[in-house]
Short mmCIF file of C-alpha atoms in Angstrom, two decimals:
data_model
loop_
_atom_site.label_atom_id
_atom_site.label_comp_id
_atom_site.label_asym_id
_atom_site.label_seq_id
_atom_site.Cartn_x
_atom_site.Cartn_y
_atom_site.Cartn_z
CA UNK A 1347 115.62 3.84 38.18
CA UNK A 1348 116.43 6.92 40.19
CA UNK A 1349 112.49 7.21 41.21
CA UNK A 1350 112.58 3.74 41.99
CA UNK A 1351 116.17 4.01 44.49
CA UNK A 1352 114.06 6.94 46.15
CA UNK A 1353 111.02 5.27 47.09
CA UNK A 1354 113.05 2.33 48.28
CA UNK A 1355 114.73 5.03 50.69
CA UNK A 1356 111.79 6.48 51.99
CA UNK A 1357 110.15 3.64 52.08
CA UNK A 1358 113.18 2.51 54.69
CA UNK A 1359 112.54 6.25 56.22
CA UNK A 1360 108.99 4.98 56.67
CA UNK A 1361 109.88 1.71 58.41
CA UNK A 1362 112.41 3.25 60.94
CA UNK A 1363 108.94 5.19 62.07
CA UNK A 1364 107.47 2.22 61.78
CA UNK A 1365 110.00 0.62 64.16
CA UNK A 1366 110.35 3.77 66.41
CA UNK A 1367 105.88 3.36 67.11
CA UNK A 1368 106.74 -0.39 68.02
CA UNK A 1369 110.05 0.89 70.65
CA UNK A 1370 107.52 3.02 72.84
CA UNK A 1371 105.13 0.28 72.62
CA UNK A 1372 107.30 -1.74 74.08
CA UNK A 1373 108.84 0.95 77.07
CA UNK A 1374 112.12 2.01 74.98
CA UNK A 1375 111.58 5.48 74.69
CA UNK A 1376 115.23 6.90 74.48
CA UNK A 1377 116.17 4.08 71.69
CA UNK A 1378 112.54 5.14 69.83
CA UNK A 1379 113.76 8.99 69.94
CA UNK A 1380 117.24 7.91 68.55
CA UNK A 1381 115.91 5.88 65.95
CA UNK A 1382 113.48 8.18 64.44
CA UNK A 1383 115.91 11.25 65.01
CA UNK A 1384 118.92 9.02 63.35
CA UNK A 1385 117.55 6.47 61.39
CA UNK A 1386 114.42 7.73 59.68
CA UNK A 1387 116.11 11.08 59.39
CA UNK A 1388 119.83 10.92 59.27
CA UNK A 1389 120.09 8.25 57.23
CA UNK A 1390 117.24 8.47 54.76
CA UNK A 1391 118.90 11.89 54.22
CA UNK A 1392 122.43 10.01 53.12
CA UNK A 1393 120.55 7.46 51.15
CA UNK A 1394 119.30 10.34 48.89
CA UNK A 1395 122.69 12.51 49.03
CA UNK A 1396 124.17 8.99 47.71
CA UNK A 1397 121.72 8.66 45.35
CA UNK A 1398 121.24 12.23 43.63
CA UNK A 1399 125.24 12.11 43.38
CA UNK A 1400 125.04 8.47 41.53
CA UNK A 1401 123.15 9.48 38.66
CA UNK A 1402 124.39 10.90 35.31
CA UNK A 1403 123.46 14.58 34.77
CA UNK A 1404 122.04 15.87 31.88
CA UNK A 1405 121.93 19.37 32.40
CA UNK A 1406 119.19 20.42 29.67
CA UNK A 1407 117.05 18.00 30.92
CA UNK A 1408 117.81 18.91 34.56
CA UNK A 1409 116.67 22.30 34.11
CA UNK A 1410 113.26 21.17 32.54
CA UNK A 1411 112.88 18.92 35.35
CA UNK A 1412 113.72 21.16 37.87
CA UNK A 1413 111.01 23.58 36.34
CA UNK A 1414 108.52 20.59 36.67
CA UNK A 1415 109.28 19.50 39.89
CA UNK A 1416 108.25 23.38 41.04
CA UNK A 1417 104.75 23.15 39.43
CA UNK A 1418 104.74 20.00 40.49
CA UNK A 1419 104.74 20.70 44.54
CA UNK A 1420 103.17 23.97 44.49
CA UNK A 1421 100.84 22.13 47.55
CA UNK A 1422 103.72 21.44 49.68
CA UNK A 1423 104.26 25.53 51.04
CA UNK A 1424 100.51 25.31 51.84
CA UNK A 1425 101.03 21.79 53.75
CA UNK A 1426 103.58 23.28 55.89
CA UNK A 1427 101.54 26.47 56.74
CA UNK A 1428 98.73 23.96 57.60
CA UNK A 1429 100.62 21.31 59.67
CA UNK A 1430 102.54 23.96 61.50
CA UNK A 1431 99.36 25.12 62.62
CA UNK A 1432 98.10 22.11 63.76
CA UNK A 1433 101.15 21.38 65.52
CA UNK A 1434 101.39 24.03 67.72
CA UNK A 1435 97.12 23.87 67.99
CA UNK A 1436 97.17 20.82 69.79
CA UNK A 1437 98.34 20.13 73.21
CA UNK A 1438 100.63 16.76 73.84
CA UNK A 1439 100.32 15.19 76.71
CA UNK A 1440 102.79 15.27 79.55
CA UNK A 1441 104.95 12.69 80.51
CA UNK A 1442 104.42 10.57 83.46
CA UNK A 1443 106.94 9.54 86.09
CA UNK A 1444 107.44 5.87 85.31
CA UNK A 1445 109.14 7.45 82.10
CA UNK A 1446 111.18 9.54 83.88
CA UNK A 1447 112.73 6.71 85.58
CA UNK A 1448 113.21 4.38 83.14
CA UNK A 1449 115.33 7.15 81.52
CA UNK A 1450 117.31 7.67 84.19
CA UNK A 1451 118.27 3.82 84.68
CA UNK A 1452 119.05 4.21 81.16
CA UNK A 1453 121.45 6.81 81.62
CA UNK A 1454 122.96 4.90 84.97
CA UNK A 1455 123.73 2.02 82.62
CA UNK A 1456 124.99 4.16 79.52
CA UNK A 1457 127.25 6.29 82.44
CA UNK A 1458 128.02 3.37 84.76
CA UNK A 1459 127.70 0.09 83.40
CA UNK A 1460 128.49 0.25 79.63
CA UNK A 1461 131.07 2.94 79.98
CA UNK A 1462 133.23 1.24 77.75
CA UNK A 1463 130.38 1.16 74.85
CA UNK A 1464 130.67 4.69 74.62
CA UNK A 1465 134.57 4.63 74.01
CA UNK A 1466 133.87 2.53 71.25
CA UNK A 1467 131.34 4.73 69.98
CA UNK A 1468 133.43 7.96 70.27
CA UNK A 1469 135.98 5.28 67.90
CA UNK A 1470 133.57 4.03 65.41
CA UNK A 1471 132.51 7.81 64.45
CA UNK A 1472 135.91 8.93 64.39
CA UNK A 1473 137.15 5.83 62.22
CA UNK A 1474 133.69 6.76 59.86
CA UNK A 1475 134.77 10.46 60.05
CA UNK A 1476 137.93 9.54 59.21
CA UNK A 1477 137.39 7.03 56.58
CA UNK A 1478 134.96 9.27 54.63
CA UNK A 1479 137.44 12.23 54.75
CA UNK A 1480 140.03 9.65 52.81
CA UNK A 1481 137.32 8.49 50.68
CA UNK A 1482 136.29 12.32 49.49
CA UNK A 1483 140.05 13.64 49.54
CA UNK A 1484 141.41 15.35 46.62
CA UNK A 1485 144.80 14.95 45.45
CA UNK B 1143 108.43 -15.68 85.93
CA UNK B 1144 107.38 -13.96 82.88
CA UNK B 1145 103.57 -13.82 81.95
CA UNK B 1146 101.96 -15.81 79.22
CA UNK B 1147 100.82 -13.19 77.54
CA UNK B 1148 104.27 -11.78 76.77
CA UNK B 1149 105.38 -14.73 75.75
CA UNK B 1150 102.94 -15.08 73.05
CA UNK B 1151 103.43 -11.55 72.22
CA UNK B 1152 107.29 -12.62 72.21
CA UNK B 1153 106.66 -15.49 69.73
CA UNK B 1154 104.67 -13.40 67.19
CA UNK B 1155 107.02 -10.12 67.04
CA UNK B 1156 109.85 -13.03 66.55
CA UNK B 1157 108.42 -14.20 63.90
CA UNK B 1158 108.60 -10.69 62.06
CA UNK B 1159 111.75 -9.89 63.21
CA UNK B 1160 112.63 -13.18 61.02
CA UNK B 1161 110.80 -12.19 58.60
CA UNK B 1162 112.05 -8.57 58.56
CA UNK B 1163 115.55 -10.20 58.43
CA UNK B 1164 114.63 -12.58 55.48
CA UNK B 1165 113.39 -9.48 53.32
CA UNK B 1166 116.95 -8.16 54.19
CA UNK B 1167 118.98 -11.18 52.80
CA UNK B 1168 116.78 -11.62 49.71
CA UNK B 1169 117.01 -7.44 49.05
CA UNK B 1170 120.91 -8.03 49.29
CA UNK B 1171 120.64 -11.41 47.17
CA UNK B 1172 118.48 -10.10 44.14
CA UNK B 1173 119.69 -6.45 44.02
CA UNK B 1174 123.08 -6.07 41.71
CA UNK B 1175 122.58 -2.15 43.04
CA UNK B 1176 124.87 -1.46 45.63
CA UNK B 1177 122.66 1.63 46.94
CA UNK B 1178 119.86 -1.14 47.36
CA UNK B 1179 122.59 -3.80 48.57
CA UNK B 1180 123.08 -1.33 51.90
CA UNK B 1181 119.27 -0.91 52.05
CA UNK B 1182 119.33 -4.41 52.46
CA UNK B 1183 121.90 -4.19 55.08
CA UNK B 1184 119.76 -1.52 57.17
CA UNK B 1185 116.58 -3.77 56.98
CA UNK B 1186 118.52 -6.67 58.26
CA UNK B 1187 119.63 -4.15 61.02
CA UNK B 1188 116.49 -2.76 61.87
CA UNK B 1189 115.43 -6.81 62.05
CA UNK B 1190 118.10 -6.57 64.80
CA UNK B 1191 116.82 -3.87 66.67
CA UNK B 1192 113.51 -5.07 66.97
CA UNK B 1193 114.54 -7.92 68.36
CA UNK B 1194 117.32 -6.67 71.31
CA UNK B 1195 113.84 -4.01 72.47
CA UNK B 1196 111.68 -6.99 72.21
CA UNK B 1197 114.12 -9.13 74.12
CA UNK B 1198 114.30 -5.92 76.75
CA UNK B 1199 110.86 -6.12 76.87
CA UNK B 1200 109.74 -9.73 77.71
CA UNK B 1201 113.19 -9.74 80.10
CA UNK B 1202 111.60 -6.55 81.94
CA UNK B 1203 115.49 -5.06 81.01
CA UNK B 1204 114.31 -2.80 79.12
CA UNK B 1205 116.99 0.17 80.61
CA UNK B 1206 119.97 -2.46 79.69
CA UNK B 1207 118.90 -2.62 75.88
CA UNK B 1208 118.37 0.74 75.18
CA UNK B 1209 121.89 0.96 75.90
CA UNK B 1210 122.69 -1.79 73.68
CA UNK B 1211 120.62 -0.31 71.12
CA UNK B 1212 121.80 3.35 70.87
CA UNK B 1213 125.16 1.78 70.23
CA UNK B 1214 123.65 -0.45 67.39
CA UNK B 1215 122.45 3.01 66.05
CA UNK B 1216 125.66 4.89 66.34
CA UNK B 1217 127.54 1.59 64.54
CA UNK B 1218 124.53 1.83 61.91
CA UNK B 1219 125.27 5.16 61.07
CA UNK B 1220 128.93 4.91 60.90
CA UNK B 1221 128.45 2.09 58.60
CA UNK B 1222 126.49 3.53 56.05
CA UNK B 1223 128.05 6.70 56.46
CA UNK B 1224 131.24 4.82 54.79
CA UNK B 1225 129.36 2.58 53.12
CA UNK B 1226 127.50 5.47 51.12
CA UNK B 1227 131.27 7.21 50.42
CA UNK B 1228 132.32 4.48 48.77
CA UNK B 1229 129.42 3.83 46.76
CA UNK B 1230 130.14 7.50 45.54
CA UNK B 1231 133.30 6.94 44.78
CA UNK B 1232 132.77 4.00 42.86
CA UNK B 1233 130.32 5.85 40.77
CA UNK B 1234 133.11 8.61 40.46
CA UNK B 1235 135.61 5.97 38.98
CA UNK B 1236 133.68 3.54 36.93
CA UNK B 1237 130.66 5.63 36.30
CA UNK B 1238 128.35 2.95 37.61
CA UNK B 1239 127.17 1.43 40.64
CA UNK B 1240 125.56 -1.94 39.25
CA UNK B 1241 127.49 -5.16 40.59
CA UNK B 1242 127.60 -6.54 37.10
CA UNK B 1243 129.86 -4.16 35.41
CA UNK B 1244 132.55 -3.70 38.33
CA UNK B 1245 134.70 -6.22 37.40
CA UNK B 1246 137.91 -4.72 38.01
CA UNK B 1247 139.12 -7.35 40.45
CA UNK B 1248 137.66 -10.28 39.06
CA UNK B 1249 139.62 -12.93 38.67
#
């Protein structure tokens, strides 16, 4: 079940990229970089907090599978030394001006227009804050 | 007056947003886990998304629903933020998180 919950979760990781590809197609940069910085990363990460703290734990068996789990990714060290590489290897390309001002408009509106949206923002986190502080309080 | 082109492009992202959404209510239909209940929930929102950038997009707004959209995101998180505590702390209490043994309040 639990390897089931966490390839539904990545899987919904893998679909917020998904999504984020389609919102520069279609000229929404700053929304792409908050979806794939929030959604595809925040919240896959508290989709698998939430599930490795719903499952029973066996500790004996935890141990054994922990021991598997490291022969299991002994490629993934090597992966990282490779992809950094290739990362900083390539050059990006740099971005042009009709970016730069749709950003800006975007941050006129956010600023000028839809001042109020932020208010509620600032309340909606502090509410969430707030109600998962209650939620997690001991007695 | 908006090109043809973008219209048609308009009709066939619409149809996967609707789509998207559908997969969203049946997840949240057939599950009885309530992890995969709010995985349901953040499909149907990503359905949502999709459509407000497509809408910006066709409109030539694009600026105006990026605004709209990074406060869909900030709600999203908050939501399963909370959502995800109390899933944990319905684990921590009845030691399960399947739909068909929490029946505390049932009537």
């Amino acid at each position: 079940m639990t390897t089931r919950l966490l390839r539904s979760a990545v899987g919904l990781g893998i679909t917020s990229a998904v999504l984020t590809l389609l919102m520069f197609r279609f000229k929404a940069p700053l929304a792409a970089v908050f979806e794939l910085s929030v959604c595809s990363g925040l919240i896959s990460v508290v989709f698998i907090s939430t599930i490795s703290l719903t499952q029973r734990v066996d500790r004996a068996r935890l141990a054994v599978r922990r021991k598997e789990r490291f022969g299991k990714f002994w490629y993934l060290p090597i992966l990282l030394i490779i992809a950094t590489i290739f990362l900083l290897g390539i050059e990006l390309p740099a971005f042009n001006l009709a970016l730069k001002t749709n950003i800006s408009e975007v941050r006129d509106i956010i600023w000028n227009v839809r001042h109020l949206d932020l208010l509620g923002q600032m309340a909606i986190l502090l509410a969430a804050t707030l109600g998962v502080a209650m939620l997690f309080k001991q007695k | 007056m908006i090109e043809q082109s973008v219209i048609n492009l308009f009709g066939i992202f619409g149809i996967f947003v609707i789509l998207v959404f559908l997969v969203g209510i049946y997840c949240l239909l057939v599950t009885f886990n309530l992890v995969r209940a709010i995985i349901g929930i953040e499909i149907m929102t990503k359905a949502i998304t999709l459509l407000l950038v497509l809408v910006g997009y066709v409109t030539g707004n694009s600026a105006f629903t990026q605004a709209l959209v990074i406060t869909l995101i900030v709600i999203e998180v908050a939501v399963i933020a909370v959502a995800g505590g109390i899933v944990i702390s319905i684990f921590r209490i009845h030691g399960t998180i399947d739909t068909r043994k929490l029946r505390n309040l049932k009537g």
